[in-house]
Backbone as numpy.savetxt, mean C-alpha at the origin, in Angstrom:
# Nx Ny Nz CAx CAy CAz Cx Cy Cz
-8.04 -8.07 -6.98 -7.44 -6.72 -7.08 -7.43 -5.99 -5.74
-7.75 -6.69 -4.92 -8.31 -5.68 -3.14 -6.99 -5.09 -2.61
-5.60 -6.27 -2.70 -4.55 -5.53 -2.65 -4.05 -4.50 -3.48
-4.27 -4.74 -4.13 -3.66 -3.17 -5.23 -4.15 -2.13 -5.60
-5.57 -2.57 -4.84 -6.21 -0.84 -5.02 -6.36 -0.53 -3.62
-6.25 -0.99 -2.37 -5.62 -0.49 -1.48 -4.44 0.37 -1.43
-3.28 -0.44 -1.79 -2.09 0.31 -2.21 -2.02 1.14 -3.32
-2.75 1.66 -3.83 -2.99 2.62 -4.91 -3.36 3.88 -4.22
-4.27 3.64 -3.12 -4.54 4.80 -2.58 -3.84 5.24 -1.67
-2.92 3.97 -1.02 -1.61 4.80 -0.35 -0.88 5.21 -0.90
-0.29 4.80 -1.98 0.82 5.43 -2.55 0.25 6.64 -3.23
-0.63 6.93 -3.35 -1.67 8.18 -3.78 -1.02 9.21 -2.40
-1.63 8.43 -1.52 -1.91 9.55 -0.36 0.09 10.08 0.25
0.29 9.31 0.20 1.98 9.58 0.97 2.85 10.41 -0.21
2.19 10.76 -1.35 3.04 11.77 -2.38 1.92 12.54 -3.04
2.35 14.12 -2.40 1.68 15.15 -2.75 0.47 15.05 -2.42
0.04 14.36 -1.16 -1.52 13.87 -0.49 -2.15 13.02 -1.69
-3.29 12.78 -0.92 -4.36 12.37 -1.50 -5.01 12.59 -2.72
-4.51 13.01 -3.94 -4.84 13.88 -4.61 -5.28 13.22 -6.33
-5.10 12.03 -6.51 -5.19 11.44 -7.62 -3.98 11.21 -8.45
-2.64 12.20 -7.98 -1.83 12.10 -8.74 -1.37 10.77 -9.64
-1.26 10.06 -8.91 -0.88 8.61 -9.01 -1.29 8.20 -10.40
-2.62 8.66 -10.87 -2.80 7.92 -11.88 -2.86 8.68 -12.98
-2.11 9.98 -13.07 -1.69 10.50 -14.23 -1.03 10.34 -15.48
-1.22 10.08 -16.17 -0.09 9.43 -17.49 1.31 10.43 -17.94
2.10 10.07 -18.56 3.05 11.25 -18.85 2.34 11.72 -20.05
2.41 12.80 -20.19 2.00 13.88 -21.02 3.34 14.98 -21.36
2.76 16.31 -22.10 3.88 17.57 -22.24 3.64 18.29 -20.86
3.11 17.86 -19.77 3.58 18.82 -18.97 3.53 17.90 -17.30
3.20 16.43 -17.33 3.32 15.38 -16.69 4.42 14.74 -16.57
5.63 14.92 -15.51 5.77 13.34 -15.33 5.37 12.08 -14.46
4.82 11.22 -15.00 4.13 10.50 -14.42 4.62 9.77 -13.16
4.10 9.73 -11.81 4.53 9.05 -10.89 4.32 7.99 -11.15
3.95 6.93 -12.09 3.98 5.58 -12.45 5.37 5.09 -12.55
6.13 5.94 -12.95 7.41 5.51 -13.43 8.48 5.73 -12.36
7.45 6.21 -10.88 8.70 6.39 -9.82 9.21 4.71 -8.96
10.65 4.68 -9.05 10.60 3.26 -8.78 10.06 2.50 -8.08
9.58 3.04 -6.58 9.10 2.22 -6.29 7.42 1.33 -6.56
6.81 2.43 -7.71 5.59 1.92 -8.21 5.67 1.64 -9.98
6.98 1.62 -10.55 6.72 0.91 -11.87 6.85 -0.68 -11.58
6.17 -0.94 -12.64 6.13 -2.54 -12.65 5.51 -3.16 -11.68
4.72 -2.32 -10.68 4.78 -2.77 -9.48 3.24 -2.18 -9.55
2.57 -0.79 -8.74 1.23 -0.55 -8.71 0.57 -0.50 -9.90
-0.70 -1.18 -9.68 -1.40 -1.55 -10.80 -2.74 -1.49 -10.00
-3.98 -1.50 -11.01 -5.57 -1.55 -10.88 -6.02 -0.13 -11.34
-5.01 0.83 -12.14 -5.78 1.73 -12.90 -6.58 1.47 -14.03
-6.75 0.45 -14.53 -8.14 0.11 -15.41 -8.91 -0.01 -15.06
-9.55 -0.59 -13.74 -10.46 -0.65 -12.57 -10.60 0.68 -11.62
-9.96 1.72 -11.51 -10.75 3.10 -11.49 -10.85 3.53 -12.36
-10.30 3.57 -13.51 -10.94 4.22 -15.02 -12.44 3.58 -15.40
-12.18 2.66 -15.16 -13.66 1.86 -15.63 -14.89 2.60 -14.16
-14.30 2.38 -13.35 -15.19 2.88 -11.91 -15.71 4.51 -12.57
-14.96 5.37 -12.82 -14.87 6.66 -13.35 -15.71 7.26 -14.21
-15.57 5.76 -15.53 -16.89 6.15 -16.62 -18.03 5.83 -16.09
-18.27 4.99 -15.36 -19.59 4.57 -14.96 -20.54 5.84 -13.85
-19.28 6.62 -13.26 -19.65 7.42 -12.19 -20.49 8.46 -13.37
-19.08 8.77 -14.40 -19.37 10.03 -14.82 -20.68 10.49 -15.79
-20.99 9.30 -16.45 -22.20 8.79 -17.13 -23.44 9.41 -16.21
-23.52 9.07 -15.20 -24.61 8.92 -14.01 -24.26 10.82 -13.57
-23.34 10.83 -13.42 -23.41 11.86 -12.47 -21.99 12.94 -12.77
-21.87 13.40 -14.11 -20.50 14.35 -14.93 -20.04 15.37 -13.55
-19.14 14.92 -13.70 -17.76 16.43 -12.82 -18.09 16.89 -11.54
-18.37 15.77 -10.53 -18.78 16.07 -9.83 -17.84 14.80 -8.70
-17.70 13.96 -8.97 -17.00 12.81 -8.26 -15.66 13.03 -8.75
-14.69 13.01 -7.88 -12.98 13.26 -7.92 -12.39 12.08 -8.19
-11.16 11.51 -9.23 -10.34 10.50 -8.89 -10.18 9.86 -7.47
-9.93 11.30 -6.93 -9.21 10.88 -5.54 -10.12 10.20 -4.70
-11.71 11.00 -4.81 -12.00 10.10 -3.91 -12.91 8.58 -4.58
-12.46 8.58 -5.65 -12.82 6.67 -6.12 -11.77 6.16 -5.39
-10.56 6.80 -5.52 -9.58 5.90 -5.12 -9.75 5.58 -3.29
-10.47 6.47 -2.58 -10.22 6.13 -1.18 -11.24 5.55 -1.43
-12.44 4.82 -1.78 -14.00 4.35 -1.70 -13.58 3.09 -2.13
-12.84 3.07 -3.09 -12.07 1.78 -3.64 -11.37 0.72 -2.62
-10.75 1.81 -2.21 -9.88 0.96 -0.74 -10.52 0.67 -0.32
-11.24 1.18 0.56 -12.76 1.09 1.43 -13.29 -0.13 1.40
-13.54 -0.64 -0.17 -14.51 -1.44 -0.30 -13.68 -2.87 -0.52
-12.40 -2.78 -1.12 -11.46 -3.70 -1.15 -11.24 -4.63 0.07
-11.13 -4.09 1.01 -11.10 -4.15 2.11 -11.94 -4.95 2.55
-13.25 -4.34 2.80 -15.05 -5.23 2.82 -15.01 -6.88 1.88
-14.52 -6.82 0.73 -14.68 -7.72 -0.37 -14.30 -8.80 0.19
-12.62 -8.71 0.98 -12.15 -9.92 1.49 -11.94 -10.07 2.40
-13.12 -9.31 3.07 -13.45 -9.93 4.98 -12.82 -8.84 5.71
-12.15 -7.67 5.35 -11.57 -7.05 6.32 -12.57 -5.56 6.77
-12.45 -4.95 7.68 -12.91 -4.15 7.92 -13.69 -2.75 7.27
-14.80 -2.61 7.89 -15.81 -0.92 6.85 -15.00 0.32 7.79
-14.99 1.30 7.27 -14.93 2.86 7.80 -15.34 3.76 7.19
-16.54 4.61 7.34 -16.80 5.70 6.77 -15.88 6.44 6.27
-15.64 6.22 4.51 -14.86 7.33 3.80 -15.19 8.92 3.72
-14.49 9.63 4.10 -14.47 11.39 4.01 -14.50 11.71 2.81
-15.26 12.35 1.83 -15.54 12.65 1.05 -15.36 14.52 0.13
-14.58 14.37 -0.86 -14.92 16.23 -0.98 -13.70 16.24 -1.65
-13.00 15.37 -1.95 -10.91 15.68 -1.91 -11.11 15.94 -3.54
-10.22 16.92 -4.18 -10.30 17.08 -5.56 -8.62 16.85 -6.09
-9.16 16.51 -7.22 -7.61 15.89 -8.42 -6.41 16.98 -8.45
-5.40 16.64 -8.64 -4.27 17.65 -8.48 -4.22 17.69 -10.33
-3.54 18.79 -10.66 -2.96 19.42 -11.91 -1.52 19.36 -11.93
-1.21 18.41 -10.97 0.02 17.95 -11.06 0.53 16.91 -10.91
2.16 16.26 -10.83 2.36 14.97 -10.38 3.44 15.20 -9.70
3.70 14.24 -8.92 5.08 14.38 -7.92 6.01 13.12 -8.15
6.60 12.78 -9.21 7.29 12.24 -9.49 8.68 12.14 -8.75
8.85 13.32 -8.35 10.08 13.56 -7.91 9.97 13.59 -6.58
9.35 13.51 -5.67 8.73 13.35 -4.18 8.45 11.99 -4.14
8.10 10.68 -4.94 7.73 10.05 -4.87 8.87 8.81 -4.41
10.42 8.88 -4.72 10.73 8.04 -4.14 11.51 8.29 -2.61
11.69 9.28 -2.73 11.59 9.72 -0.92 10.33 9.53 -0.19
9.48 9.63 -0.58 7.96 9.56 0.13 7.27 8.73 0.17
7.79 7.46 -0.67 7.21 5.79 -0.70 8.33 5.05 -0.20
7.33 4.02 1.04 8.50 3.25 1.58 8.91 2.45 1.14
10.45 1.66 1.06 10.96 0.80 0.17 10.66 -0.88 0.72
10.70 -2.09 0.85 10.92 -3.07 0.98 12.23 -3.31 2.17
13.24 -2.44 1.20 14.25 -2.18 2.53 14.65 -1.72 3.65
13.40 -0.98 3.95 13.90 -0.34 4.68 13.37 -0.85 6.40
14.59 -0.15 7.09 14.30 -0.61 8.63 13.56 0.07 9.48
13.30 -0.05 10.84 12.33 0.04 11.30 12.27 2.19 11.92
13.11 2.18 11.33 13.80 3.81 12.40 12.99 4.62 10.58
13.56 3.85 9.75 13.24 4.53 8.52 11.59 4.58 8.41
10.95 3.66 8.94 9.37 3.04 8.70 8.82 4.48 9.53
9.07 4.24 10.78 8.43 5.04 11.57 8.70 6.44 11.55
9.72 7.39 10.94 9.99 8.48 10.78 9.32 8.69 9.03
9.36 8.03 8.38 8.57 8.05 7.11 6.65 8.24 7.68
6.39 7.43 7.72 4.97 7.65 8.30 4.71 9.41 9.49
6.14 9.23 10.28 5.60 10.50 10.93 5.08 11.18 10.39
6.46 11.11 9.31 6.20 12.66 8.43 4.75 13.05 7.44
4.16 12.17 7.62 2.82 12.01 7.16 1.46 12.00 8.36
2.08 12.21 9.26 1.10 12.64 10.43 0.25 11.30 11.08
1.46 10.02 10.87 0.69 8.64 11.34 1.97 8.76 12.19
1.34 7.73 13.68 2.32 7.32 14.23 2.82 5.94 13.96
3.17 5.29 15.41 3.86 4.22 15.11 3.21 3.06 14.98
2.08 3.43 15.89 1.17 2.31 16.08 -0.29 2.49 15.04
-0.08 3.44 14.11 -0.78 3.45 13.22 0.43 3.04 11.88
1.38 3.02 11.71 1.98 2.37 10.83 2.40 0.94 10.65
2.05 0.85 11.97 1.64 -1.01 12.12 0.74 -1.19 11.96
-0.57 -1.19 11.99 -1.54 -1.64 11.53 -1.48 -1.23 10.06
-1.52 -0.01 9.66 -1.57 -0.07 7.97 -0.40 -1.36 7.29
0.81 -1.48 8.01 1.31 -2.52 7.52 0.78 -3.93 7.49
-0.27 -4.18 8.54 -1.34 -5.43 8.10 -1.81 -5.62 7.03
-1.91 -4.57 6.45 -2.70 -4.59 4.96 -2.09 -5.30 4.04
-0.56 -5.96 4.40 0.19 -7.15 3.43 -0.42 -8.64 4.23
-1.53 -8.47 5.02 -2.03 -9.95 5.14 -2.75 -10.07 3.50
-3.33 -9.53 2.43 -3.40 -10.01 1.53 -2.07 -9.50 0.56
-2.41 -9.91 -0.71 -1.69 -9.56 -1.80 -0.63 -10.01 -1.74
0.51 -10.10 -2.82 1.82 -10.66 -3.49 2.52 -10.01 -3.51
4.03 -10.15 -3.34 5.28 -9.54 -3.66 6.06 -10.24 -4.92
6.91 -9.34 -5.39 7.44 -9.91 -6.59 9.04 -10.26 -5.88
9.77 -11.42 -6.81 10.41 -11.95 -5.93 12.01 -11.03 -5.99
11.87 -9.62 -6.75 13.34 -8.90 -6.82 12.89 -8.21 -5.38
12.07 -8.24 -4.64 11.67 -7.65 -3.40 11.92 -8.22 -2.37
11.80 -10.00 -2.09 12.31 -10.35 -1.25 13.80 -11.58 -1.26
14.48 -11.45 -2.54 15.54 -12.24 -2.94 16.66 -11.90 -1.94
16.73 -10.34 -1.88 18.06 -10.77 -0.54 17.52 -11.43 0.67
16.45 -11.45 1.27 15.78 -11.61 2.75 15.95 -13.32 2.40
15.38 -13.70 1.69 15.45 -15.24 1.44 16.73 -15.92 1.33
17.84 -15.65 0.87 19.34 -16.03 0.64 19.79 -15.44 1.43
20.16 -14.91 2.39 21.14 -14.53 3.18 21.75 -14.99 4.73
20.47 -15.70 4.55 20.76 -16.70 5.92 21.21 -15.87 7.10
19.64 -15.01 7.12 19.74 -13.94 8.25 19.23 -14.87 9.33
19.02 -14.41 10.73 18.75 -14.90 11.70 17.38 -15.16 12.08
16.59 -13.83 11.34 15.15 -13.31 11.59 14.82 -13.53 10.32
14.50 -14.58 10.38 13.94 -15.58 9.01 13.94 -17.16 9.07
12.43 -17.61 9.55 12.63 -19.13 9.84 13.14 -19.75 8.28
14.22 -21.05 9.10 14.69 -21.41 7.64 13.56 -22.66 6.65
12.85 -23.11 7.38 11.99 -23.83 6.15 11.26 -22.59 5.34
10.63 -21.72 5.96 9.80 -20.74 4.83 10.90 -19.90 3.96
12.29 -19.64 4.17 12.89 -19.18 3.07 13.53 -20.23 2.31
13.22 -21.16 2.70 13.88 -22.64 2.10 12.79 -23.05 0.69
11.44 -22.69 1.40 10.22 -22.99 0.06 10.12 -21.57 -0.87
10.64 -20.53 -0.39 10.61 -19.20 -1.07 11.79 -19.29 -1.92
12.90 -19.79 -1.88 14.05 -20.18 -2.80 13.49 -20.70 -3.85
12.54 -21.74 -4.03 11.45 -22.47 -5.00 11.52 -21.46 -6.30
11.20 -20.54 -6.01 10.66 -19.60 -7.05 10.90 -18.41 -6.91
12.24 -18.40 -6.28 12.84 -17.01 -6.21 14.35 -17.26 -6.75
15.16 -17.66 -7.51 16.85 -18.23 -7.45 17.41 -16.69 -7.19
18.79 -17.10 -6.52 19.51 -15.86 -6.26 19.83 -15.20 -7.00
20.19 -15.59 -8.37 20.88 -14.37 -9.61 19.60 -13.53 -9.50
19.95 -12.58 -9.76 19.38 -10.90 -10.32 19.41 -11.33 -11.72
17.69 -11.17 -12.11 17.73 -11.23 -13.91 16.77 -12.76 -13.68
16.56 -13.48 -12.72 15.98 -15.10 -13.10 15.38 -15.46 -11.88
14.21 -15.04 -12.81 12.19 -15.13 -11.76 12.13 -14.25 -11.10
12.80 -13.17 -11.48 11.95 -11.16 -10.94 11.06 -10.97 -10.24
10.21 -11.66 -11.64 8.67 -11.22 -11.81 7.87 -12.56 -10.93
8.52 -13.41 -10.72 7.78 -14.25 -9.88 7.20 -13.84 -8.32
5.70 -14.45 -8.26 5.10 -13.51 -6.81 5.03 -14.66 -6.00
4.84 -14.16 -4.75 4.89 -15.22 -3.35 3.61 -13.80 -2.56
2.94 -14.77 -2.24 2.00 -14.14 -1.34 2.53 -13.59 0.39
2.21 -12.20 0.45 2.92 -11.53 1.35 2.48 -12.58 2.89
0.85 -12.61 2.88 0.59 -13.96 3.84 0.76 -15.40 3.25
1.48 -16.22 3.82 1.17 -17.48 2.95 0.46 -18.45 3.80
-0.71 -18.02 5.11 -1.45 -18.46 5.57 -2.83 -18.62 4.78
-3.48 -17.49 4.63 -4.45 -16.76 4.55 -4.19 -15.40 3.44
-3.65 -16.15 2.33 -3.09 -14.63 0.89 -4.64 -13.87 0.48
-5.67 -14.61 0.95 -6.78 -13.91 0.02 -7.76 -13.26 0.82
-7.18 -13.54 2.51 -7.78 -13.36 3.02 -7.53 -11.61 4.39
-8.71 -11.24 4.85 -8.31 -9.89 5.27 -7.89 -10.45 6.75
-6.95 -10.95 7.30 -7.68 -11.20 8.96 -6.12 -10.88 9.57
-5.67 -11.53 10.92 -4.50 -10.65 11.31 -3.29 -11.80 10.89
-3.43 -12.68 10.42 -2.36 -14.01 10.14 -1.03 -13.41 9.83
-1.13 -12.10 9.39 0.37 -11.51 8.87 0.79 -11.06 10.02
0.41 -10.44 11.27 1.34 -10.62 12.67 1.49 -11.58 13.01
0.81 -13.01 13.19 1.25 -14.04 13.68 2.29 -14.39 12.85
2.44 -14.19 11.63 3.43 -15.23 10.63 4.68 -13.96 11.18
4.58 -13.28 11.60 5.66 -11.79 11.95 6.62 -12.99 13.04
5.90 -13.08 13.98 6.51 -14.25 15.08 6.91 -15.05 14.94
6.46 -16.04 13.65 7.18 -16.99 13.49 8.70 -16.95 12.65
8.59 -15.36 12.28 10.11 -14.93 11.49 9.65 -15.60 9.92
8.31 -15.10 9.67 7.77 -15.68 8.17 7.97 -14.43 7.46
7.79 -12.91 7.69 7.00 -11.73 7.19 8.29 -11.71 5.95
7.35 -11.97 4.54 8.49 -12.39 3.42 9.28 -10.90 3.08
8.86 -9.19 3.28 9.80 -8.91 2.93 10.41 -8.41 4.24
11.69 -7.82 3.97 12.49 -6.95 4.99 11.76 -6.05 5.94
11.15 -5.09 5.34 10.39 -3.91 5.94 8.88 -4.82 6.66
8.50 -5.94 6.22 7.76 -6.87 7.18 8.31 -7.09 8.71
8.94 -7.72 8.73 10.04 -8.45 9.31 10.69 -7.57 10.83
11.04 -6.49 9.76 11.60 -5.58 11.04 10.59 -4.48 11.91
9.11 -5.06 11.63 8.45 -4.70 13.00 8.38 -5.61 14.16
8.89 -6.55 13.89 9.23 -7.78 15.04 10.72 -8.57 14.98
11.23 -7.80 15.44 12.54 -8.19 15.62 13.47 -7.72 16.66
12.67 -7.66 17.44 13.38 -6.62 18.90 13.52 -5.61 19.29
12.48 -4.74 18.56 12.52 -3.28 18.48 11.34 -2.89 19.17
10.89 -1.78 18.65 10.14 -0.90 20.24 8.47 -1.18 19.41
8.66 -1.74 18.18 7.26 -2.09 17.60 6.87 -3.95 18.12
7.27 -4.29 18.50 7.35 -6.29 18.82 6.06 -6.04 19.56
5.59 -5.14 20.52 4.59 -5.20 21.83 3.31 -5.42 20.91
2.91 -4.41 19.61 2.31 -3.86 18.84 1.51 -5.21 18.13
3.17 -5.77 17.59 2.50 -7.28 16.24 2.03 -7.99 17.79
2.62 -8.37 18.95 1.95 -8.76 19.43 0.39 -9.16 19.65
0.33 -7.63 20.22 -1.20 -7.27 20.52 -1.94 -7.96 19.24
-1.62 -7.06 17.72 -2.66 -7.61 16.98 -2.82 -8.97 16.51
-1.47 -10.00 17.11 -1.73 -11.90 16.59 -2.45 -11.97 17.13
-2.72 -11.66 18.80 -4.19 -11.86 19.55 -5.25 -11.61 19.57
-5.55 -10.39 18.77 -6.62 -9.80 18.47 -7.12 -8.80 17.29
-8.08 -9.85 16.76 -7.79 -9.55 14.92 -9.04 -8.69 15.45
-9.82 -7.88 16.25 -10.82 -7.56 16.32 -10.07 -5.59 16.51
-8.85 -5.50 17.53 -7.66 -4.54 17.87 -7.67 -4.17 16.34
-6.65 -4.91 16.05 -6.34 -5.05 14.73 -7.36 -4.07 13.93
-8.29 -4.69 13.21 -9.26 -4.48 12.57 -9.59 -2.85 12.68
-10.23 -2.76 14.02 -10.43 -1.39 14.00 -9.36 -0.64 14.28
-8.09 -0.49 14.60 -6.98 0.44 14.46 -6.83 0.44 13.28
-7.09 -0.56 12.04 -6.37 -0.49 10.68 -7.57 0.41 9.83
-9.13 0.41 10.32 -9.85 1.56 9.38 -9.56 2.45 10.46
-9.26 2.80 11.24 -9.29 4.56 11.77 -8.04 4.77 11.15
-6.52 3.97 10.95 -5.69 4.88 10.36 -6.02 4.82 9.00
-6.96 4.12 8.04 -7.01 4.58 6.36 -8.17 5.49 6.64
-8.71 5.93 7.56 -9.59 6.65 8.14 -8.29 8.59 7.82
-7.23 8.40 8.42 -6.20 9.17 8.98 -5.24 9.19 7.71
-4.89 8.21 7.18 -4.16 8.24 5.91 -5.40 9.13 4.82
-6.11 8.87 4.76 -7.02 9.50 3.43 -7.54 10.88 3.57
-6.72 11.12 5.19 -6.90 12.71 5.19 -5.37 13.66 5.13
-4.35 13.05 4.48 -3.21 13.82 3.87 -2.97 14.37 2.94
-3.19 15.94 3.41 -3.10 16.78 2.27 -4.33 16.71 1.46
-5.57 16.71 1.32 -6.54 16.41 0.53 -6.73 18.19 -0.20
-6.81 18.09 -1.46 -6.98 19.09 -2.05 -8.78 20.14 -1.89
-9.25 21.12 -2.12 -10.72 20.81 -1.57 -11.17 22.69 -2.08
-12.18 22.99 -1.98 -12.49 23.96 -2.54 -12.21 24.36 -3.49
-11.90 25.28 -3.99 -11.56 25.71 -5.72 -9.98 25.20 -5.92
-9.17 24.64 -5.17 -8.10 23.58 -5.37 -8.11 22.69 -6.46
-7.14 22.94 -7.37 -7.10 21.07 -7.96 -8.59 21.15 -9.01
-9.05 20.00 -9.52 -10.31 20.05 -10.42 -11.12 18.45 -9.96
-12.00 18.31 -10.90 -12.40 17.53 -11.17 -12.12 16.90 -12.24
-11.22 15.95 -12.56 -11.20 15.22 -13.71 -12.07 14.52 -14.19
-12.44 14.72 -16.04 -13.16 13.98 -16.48 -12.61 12.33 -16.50
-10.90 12.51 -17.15 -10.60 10.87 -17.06 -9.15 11.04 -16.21
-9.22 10.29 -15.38 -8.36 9.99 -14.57 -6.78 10.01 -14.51
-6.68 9.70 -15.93 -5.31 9.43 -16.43 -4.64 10.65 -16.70
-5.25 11.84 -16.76 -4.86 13.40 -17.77 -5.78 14.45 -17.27
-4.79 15.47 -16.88 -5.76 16.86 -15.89 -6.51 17.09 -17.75
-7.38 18.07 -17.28 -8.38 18.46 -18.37 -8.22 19.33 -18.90
């Protein structure tokens, strides 16, 4: 689960901050950002902070925030499969709301190119070279294959052809047949935290689009560079920016609440 509760807390943090929204259910006065496209069907590991949640709340009632399981979560996800520690900031409280409607402007797509990557992150107070390293964070975890089906068939240039040749395997071109089928975003090292997803960047492996086009001749290439050489660079630029990501927008003083369950303000 290390990938998806990583990405739980980004897609947390890049709509309406840091705030827990994410794992709100629809309700009469919710609509749920679960259902914003780019995280239905797609982010998952809210049974694993709900479960984290009761155990907190048992021990220690209304006093620990969604939000911040969800950054401690990352945190530790991270640790589990070899990748880097950073002291999590602590204090952020649950929103009484959801941003459903912010959410697909404010989550980046698969498609998108490199002008879109880096003006998306601005606007969240990361730069460029902190949006490359958070994009390391696809050296673990899976993509589903309606994510990278055009990149694989199109017989682009910036795409070695044996690795979209074995990604065809279990991806066919119709829309509607093996969707849901996953391919590991590294297919060096999928389980593992280390920098193999810039090196595979070079070899024109990075399976989706928005991979891909940080190395492709643009003003980010210097960047994947640096980190194929040095998973140590790497490493620590990628906890100072979830260091920097987990401080957007954080709700805090009589702001927002403490939720008892995660799923539903109180």
């Amino acid at each position: 689960m290390a990938a998806s509760l990583i990405r739980l807390h980004f897609h947390d943090c890049f709509v309406q901050g840091c705030d827990a929204s994410i794992l709100l259910d629809d309700s009469a006065t919710i609509q749920s950002e679960k259902n914003a496209p780019n995280n239905n069907n797609s982010v998952r590991g809210f049974e694993v902070i709900d479960n984290v949640k009761s155990q907190v709340e048992s021990i220690c009632p209304g006093v620990v925030s969604c939000a911040d399981i969800l950054a401690v979560a990352a945190r530790d996800s991270s640790v589990a499969v070899g990748g880097p520690t950073w002291t999590v900031k602590l204090g952020r409280r649950d929103s009484t709301t959801s941003g459903l409607s912010q959410a697909a402007a404010n989550l980046p797509s698969f498609r998108d190119g490199l002008d879109k990557l880096v003006s998306l992150f601005s606007s969240k107070g990361l730069n460029t070279r902190e949006m490359v390293a958070l994009s390391g964070s696809h050296t673990i975890g899976q993509a589903r294959c309606v994510t990278f089906r055009d990149r694989i068939h199109d017989n682009g240039t910036n795409i070695d052809a044996g690795f979209a040749s074995t990604r065809r395997r279990r991806c066919p071109v119709d829309n509607g047949n093996g969707d849901d089928n996953l391919a590991p975003l590294d297919l060096v090292t999928p389980n593992s935290f280390d920098n193999n997803y810039f090196k595979n960047l070079i070899q024109r492996k990075g399976l989706l689009q928005s991979d891909q086009v940080l190395f492709n001749g643009g003003s980010t290439d210097s960047i994947v560079t640096e980190y194929s050489k040095s998973r140590s660079t790497f490493s620590s630029d990628f906890a100072a920016a979830m260091v920097k990501m987990g401080d957007i927008d954080p709700l805090t003083g009589s702001n927002g609440e403490i939720r008892k369950l995660c799923n539903a303000i109180n």
